[in-house]
Tab-separated table of C-alpha atoms and ligand atoms in Angstrom:
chain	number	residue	atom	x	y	z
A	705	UNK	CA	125.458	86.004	146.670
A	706	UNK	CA	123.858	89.109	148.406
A	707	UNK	CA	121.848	90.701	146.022
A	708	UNK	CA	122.181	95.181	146.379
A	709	UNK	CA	121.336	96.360	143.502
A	710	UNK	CA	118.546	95.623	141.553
A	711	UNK	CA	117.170	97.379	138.081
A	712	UNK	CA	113.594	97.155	135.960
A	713	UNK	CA	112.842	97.594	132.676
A	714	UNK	CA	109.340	96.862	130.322
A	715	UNK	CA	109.410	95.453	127.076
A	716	UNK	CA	107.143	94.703	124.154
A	717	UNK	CA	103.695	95.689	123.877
A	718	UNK	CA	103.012	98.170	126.971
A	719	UNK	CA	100.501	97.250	129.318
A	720	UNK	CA	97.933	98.598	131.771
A	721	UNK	CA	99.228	97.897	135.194
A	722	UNK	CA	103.218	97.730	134.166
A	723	UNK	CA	103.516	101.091	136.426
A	724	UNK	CA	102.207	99.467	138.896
A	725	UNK	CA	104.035	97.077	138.277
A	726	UNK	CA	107.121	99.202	138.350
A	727	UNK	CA	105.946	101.197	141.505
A	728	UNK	CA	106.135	97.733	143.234
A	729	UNK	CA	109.481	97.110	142.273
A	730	UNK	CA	110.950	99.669	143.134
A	731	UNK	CA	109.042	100.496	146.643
A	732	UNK	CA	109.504	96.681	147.738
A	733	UNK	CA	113.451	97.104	146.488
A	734	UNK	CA	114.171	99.967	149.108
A	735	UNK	CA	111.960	98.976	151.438
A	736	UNK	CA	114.057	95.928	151.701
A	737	UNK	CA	117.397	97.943	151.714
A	738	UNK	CA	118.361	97.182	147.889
A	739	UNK	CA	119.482	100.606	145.527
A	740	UNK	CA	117.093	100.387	142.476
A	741	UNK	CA	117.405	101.785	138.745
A	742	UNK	CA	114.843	102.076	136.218
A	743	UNK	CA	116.158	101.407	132.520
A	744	UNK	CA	114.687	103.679	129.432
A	745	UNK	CA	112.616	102.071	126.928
A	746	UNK	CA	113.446	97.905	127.761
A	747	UNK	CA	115.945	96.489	125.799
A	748	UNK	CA	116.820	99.179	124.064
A	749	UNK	CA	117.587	101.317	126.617
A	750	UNK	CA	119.721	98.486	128.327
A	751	UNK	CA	122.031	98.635	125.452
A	752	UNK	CA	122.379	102.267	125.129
A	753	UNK	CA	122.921	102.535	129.209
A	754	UNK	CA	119.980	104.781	129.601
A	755	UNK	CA	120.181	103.426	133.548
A	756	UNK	CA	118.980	105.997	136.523
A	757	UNK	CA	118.259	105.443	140.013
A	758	UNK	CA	114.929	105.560	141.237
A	759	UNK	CA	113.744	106.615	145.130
A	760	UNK	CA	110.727	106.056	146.666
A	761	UNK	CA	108.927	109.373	144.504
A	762	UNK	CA	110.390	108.251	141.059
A	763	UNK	CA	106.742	106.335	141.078
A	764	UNK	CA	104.566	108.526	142.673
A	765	UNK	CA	101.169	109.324	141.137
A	766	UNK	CA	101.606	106.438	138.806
A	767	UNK	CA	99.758	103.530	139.975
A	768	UNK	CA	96.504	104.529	138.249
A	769	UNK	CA	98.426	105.406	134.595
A	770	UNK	CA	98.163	103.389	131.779
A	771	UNK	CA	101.263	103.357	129.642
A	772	UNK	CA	104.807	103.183	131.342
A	773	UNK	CA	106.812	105.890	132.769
A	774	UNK	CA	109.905	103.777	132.016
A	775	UNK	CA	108.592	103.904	127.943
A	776	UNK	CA	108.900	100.261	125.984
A	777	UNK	CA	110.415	99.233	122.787
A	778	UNK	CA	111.274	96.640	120.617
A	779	UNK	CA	114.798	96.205	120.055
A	780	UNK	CA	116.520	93.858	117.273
A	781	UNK	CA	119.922	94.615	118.648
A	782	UNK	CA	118.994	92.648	121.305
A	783	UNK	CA	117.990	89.301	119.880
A	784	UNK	CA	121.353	88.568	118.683
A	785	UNK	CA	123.913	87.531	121.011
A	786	UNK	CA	126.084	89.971	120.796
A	787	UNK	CA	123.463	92.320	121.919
A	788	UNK	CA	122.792	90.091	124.640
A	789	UNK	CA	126.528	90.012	125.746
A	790	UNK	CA	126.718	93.841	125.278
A	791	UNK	CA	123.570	94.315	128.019
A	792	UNK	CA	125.425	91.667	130.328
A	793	UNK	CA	128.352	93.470	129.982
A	794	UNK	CA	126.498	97.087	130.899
A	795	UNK	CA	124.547	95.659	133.796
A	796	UNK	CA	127.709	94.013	135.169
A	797	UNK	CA	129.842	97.193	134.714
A	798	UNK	CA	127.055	99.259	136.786
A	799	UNK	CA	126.984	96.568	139.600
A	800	UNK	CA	123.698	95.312	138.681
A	801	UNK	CA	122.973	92.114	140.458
A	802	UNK	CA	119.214	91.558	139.498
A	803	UNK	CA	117.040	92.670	136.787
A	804	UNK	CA	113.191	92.489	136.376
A	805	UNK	CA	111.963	92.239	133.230
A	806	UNK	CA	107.739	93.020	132.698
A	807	UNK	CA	107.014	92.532	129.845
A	808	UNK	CA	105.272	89.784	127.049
A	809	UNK	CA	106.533	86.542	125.548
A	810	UNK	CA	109.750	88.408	123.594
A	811	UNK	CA	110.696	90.124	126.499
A	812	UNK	CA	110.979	86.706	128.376
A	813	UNK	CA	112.956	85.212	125.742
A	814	UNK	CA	115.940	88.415	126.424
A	815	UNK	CA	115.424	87.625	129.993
A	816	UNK	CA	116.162	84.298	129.919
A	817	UNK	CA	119.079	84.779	127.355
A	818	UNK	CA	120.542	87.579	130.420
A	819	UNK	CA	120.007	84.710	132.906
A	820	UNK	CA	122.035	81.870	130.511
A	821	UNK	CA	125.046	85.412	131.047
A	822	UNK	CA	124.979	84.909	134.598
A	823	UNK	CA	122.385	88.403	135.292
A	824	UNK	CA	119.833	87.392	138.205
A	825	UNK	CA	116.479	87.972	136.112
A	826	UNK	CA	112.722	87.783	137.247
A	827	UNK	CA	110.232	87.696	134.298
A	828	UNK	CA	106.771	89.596	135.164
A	829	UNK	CA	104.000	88.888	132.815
A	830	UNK	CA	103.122	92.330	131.657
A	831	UNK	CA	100.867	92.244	128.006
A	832	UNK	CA	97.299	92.474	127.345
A	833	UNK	CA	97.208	89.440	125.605
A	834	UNK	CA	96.876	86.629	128.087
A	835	UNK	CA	99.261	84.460	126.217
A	836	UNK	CA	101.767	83.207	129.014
A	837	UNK	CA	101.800	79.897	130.199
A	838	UNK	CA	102.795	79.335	133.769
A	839	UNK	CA	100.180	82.028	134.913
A	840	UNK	CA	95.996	82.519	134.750
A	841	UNK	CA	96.347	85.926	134.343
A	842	UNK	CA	98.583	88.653	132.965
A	843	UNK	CA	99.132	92.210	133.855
A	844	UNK	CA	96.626	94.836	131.421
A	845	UNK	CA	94.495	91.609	130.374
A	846	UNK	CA	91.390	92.622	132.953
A	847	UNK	CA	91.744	96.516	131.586
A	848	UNK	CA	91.863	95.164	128.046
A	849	UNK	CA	89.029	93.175	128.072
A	850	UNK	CA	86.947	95.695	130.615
A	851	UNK	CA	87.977	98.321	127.977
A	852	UNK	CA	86.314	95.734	124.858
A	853	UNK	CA	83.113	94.943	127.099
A	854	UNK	CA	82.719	98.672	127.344
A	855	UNK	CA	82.652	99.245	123.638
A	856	UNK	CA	80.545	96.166	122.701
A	857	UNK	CA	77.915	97.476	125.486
A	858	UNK	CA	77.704	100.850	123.313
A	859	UNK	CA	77.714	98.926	119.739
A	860	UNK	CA	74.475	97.044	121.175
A	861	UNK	CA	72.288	100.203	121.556
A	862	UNK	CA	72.836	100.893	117.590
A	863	UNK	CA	72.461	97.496	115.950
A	864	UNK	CA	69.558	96.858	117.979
A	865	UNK	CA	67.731	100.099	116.853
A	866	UNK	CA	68.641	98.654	113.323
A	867	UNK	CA	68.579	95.153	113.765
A	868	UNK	CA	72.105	94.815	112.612
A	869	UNK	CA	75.533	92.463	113.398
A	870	UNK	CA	78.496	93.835	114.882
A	871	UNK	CA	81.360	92.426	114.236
A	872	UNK	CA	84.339	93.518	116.803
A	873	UNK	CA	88.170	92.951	116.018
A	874	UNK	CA	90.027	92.680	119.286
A	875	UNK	CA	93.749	92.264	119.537
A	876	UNK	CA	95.427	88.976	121.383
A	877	UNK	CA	98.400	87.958	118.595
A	878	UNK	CA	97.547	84.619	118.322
A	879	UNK	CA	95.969	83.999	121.926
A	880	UNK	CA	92.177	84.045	121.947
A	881	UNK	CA	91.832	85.223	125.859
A	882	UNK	CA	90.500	88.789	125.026
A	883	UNK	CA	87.520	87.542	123.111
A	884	UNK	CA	86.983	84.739	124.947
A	885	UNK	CA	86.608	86.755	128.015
A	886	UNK	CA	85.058	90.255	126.460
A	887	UNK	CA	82.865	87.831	124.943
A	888	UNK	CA	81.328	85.672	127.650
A	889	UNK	CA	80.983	89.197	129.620
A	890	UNK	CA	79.146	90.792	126.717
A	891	UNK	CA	76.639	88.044	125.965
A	892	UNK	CA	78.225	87.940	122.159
A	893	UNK	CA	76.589	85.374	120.026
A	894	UNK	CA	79.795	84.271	118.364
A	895	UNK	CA	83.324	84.169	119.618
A	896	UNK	CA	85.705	83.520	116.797
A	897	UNK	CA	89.480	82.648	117.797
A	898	UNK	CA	92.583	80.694	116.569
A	899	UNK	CA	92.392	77.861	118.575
A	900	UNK	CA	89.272	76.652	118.311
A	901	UNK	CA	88.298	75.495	114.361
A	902	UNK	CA	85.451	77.591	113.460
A	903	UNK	CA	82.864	76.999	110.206
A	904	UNK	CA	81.563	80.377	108.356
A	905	UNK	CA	78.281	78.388	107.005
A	906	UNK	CA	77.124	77.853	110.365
A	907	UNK	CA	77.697	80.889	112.260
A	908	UNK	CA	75.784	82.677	109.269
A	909	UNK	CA	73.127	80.665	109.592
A	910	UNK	CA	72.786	80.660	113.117
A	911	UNK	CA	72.819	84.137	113.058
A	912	UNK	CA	69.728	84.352	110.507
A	913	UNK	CA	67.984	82.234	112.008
A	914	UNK	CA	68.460	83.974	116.050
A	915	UNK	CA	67.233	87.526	114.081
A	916	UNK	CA	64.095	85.212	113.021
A	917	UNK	CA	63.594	84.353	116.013
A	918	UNK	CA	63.032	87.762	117.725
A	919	UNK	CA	66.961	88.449	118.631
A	920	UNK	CA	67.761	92.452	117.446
A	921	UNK	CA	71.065	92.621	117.189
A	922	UNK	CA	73.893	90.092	116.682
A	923	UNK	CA	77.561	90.298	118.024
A	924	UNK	CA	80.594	88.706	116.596
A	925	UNK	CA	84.039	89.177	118.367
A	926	UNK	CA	86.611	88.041	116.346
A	927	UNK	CA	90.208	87.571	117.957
A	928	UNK	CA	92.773	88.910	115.402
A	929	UNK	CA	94.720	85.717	115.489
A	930	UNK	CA	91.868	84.282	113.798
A	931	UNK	CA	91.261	86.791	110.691
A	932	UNK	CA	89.946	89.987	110.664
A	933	UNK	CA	86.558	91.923	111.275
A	934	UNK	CA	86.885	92.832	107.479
A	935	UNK	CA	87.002	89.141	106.449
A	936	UNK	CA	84.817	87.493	108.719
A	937	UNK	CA	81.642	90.628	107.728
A	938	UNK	CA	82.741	89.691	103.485
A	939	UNK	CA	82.113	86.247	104.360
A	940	UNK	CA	78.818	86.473	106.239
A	941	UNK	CA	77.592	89.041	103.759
A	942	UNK	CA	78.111	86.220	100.821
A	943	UNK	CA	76.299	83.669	103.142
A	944	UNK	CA	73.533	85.653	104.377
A	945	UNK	CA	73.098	89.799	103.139
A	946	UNK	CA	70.139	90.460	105.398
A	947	UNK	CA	72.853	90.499	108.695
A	948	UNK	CA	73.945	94.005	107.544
A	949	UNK	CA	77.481	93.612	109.515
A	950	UNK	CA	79.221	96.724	110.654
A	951	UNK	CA	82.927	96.595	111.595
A	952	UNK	CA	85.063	97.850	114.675
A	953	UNK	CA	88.190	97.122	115.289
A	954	UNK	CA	88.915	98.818	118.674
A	955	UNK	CA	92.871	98.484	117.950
A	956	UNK	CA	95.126	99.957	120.615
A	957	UNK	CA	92.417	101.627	122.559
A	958	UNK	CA	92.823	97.835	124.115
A	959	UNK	CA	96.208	98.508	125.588
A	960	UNK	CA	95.779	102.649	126.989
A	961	UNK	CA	93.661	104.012	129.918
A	962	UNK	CA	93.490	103.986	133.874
A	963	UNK	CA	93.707	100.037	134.821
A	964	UNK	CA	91.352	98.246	136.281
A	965	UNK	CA	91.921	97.863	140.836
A	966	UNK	CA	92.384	93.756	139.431
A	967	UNK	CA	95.693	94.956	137.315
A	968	UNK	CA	96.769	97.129	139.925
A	969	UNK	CA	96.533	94.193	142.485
A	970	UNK	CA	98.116	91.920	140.270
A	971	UNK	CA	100.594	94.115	139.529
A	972	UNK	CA	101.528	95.140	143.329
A	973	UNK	CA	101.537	91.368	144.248
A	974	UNK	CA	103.874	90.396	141.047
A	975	UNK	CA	106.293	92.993	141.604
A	976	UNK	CA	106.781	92.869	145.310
A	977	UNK	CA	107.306	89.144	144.950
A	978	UNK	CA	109.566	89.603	141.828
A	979	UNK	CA	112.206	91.697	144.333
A	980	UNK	CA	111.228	89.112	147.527
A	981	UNK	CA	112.252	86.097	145.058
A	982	UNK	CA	115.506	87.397	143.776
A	983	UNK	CA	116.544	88.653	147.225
A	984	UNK	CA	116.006	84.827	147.995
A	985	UNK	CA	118.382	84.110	145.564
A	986	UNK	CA	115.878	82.767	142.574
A	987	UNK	CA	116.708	83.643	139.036
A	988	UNK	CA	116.095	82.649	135.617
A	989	UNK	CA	112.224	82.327	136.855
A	990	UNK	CA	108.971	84.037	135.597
A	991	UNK	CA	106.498	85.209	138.749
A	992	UNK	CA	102.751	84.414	137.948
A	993	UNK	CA	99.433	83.827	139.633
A	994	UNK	CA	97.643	80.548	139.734
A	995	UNK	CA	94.674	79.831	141.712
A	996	UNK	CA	94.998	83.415	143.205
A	997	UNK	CA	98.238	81.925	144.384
A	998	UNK	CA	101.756	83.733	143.351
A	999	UNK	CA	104.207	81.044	141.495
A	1000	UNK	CA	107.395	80.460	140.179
A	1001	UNK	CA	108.655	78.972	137.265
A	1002	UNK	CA	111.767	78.336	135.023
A	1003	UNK	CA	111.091	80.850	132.434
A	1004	UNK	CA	112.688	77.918	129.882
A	1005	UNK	CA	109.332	76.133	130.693
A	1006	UNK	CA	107.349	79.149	130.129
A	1007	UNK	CA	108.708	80.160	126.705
A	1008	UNK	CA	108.867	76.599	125.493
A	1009	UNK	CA	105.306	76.019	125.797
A	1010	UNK	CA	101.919	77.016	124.883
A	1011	UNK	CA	99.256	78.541	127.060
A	1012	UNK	CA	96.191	76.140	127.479
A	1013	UNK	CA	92.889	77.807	126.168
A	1014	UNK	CA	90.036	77.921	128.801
A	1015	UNK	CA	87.348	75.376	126.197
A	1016	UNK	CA	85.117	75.305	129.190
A	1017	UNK	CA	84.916	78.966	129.110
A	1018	UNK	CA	84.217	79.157	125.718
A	1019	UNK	CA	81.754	76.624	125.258
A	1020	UNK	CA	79.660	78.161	128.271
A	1021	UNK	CA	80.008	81.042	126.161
A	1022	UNK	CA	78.321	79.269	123.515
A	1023	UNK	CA	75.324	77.646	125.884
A	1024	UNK	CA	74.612	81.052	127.541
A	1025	UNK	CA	74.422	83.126	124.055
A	1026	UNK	CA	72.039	80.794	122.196
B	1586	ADP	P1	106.506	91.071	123.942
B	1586	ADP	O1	107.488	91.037	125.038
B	1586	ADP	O2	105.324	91.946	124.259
B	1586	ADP	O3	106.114	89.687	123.458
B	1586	ADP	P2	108.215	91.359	121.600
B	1586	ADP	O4	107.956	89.991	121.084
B	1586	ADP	O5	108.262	92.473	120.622
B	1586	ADP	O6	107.163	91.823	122.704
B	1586	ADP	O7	109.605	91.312	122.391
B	1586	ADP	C1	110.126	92.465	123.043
B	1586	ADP	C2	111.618	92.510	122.889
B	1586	ADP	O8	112.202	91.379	123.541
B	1586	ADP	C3	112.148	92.424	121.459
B	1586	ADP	O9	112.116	93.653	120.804
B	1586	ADP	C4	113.569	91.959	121.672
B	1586	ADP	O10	114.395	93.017	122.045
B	1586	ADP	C5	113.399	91.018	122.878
B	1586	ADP	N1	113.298	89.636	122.385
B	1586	ADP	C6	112.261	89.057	121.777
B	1586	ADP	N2	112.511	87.783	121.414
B	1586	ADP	C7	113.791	87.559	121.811
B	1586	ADP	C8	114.685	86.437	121.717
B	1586	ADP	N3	114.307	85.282	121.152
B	1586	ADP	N4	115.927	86.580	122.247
B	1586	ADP	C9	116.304	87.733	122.817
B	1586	ADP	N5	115.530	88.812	122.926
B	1586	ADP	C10	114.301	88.735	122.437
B	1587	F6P	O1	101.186	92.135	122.347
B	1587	F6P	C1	100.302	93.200	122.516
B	1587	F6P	C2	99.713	93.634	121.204
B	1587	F6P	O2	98.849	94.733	121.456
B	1587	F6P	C3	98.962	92.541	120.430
B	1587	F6P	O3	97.687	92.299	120.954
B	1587	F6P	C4	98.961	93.117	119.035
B	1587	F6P	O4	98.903	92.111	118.060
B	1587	F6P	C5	100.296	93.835	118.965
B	1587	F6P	O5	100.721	94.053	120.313
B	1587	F6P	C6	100.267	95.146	118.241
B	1587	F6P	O6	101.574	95.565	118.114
B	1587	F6P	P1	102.009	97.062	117.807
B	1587	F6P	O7	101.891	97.816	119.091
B	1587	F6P	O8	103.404	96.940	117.348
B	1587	F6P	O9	101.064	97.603	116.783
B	1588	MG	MG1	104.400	88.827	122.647
């Protein structure tokens, strides 16, 4: 089947680099003759047939905006499968014959329930959080953890004029990439995240004895899959009340701001390949990047497994921060 029409939506948790995403959707769509729409906020938007075409200036100015012009949400509606049918149904009705989806590890899930309803759908990994299999990298992550390095370079000027510990919450759901990363760019002493086993008595003490030593401040980053800021400073404090921990949790200043040319890139490449691949016939299939290389896979493989944590990464982490 010819494929004419195509339409994009983003889902979940926005992203920096999802407009950029959406730009290259939608510019590599005409340029390859196709008519594209952009759906309102994801899911949601699908279900209440907020559908409108886009042209070639629908995403001008928008490649360096964090945020999405096409808005996200998360939608309950749509994880039951009458929902599911319902979207089907409205894409059909319009003549849709492809849909890109950007968005995190939900948003694949409603992708690959469209796909199982006979919609063509590309899945385009679009969440700061780093947690998709079947891809190195995912759109926003570089921002995000750009955005956390940036913070924990500021934090180190204070506790080091009074010999302090930070300790620095950063978001990830239940994927450690963000501190792993912010963390071996920052130099932080300790990286603490949910799936590597971690023991409270040791980083305490290794942290008294590196301020005995001469270091002047100490940082902790502290994925939030692994427990908070809040809980990790209480339980140095009862080990060791010298450290004098101070808190951040830098929140959703992780997912806003201009992104970084690497998420742009990414984003360009993902998108235009998204529209190449279902022109080619593909669906069902999430676009990622290994190697530098652009990949496809069955999105059933990608939701039904786990991405692989980088333990080289963090225990060079651990070598270089001694
Ligand atoms: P993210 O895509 O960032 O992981 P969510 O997990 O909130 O964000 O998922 C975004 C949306 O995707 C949900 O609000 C819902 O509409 C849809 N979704 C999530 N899980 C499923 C599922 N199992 N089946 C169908 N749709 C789903
Ligand atoms: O998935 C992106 C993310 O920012 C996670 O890192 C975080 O746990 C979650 O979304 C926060 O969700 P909300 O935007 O609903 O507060
Ligand atoms: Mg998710």
């Amino acid at each position: 089947m010819t494929i004419k029409k195509i339409a994009v939506l983003t889902s979940g948790g926005d992203s920096q680099g999802m407009n950029a995403a959406v730009r290259a959707v939608v510019r590599s769509g005409l340029y390859y003759g196709l008519e594209v729409y952009g759906i309102q906020r994801g899911y949601q938007g699908l279900l209440n047939d907020d559908i409108f075409s886009m042209d070639l200036r629908s995403v001008g100015d928008i490649i360096q905006r964090g945020g999405t012009v096409l808005q996200s949400a998360r939608c309950k509606e749509f994880m039951t499968p009458e929902g599911q049918q319902k979207g089907a149904d409205i894409l059909r009705k319009r003549g849709i014959d492809g849909l890109v989806v950007i968005g995190g590890d939900g948003s694949y899930h409603g992708a690959n329930k469209l796909s199982k309803l006979g919609i063509n759908t590309m899945a385009l990994p679009g969440t700061i959080d780093n947690d998709i299999s079947y891809t190195d990298f995912t759109i926003g992550f570089d921002t995000s953890v750009s955005i956390v390095v940036d913070a924990i370079n500021k934090l180190r000027d204070t506790m080091s004029s009074h010999e302090r510990s930070s300790i620095v919450e950063v978001m990830g759901r239940h994927c450690g990439d963000i501190a792993l990363y912010a963390g071996l760019a920052s130099g932080a002493e300790t990286i603490i995240v949910p799936e590597v086993p971690f023991d409270m008595d040791e980083i305490a003490e290794r942290m008294e004895q590196n301020f005995a030593h001469g270091k002047r401040h100490s940082i902790v980053i502290v994925a939030e899959g692994a427990g908070t800021g809040e809980d990790v400073a209480k339980q140095l404090v009862e080990r060791c009340a010298t450290l004098e921990p101070r808190v951040t949790v830098l929140g959703h200043i992780q997912r806003g701001g201009t992104p970084t040319p690497a998420d742009r890139n990414l984003a360009s490449r993902l998108g235009d390949f998204a529209v190449r691949m279902l022109i080619s016939g593909e669906s069902d299939k999430a676009c990622g990047i290994i190697r530098n290389e652009l990949v496809l896979t069955d999105i059933d493989k990608v939701v039904n497994s786990k991405k692989e944590f980088n333990v080289e990464l963090y225990e060079l982490a651990a070598r270089l921060s001694q």
